Short mmCIF file of C-alpha atoms in Angstrom, two decimals:
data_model
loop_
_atom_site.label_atom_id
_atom_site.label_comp_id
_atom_site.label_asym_id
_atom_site.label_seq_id
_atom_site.Cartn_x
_atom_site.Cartn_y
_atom_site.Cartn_z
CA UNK G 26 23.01 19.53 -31.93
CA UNK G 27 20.05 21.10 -31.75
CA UNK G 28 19.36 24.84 -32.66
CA UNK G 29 18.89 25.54 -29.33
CA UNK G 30 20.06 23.75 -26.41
CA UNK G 31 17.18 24.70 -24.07
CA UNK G 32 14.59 23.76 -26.29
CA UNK G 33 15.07 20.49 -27.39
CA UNK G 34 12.41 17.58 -28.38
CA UNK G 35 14.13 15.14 -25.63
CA UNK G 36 14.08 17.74 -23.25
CA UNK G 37 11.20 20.13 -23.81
CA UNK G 38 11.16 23.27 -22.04
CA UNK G 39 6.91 23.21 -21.61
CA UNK G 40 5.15 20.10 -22.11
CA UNK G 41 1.25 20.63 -22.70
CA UNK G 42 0.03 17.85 -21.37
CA UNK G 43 -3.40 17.20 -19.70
CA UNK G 44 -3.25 14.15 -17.70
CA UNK G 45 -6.27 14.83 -15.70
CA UNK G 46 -8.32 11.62 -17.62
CA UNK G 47 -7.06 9.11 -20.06
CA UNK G 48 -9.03 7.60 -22.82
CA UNK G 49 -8.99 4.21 -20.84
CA UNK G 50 -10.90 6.29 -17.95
CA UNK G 51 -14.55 5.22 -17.68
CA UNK G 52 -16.37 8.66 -17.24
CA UNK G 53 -19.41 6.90 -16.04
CA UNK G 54 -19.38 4.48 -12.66
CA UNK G 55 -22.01 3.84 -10.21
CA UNK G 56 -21.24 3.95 -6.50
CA UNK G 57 -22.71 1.63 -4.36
CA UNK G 58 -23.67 2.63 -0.91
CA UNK G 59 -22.82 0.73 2.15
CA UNK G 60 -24.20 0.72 5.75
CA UNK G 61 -20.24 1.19 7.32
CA UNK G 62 -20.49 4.83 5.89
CA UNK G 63 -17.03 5.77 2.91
CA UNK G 64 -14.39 2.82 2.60
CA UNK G 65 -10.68 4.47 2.70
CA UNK G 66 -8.96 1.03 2.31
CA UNK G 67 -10.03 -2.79 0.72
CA UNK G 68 -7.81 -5.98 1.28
CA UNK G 69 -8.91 -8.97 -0.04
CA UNK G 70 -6.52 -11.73 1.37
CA UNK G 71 -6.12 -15.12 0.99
CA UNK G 72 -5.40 -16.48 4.27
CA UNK G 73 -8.99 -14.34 5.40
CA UNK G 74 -7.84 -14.37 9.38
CA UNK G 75 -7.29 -11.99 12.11
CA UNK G 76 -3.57 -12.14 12.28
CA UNK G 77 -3.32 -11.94 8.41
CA UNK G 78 -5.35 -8.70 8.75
CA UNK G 79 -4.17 -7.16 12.22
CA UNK G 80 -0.65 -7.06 10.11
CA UNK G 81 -2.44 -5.61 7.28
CA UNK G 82 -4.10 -3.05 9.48
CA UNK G 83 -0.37 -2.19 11.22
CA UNK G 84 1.58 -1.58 8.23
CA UNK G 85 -0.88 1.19 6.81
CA UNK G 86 -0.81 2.43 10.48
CA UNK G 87 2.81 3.31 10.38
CA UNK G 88 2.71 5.00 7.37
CA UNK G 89 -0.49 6.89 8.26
CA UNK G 90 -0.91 7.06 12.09
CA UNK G 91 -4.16 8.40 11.95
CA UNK G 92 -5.62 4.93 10.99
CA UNK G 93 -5.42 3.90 14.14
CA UNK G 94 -8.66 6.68 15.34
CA UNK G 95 -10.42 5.44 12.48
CA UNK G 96 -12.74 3.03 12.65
CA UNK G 97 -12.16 -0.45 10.88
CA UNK G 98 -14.11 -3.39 10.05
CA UNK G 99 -13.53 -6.42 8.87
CA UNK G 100 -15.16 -8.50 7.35
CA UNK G 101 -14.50 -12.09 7.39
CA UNK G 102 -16.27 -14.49 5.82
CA UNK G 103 -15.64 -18.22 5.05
CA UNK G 104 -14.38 -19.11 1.15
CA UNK G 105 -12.95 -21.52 -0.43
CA UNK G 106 -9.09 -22.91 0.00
CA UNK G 107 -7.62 -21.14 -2.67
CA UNK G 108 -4.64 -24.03 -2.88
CA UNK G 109 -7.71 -26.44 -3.66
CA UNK G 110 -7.58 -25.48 -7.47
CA UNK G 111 -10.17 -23.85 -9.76
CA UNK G 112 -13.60 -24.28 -8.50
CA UNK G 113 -16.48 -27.13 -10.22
CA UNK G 114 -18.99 -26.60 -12.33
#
């Protein structure tokens, strides 16, 4: 056992951590602007539709109701069929 129960290395009492920024953290990015003003929120998915997204859209709504007076736009554009493989060239 150890000398004292309340201070133990498992279990220390006061653990002087910073865990602000990790060495992995890149302390230099660039952010891009974009005409729609700050993005809260980015789904990329692979069936691109309105229904896939409208469902997207109402299951961060319940969690955070105030998404629905916030604006949203989507932005759909056409890609390839992801089920067709890896792409040529």
């Amino acid at each position: 056992p150890p000398p004292d129960p309340e201070r133990s290395f498992y279990f220390p009492l006061h653990l002087d951590l910073e865990l602000e920024r990790g060495p992995w953290d890149d302390e230099n990015f660039d952010v891009d602007e974009v005409e729609e003003g700050p993005v809260f929120a980015l789904c990329m998915a692979g069936a691109g539709d309105r229904i896939t997204l409208g469902r997207w859209i109402s299951g961060l709504q319940e969690e955070n109701p105030v998404l629905g007076r916030t604006p949203v736009i989507f932005r759909l554009t056409g890609g390839r069929d992801p089920s067709a493989g890896p792409p040529e060239g």
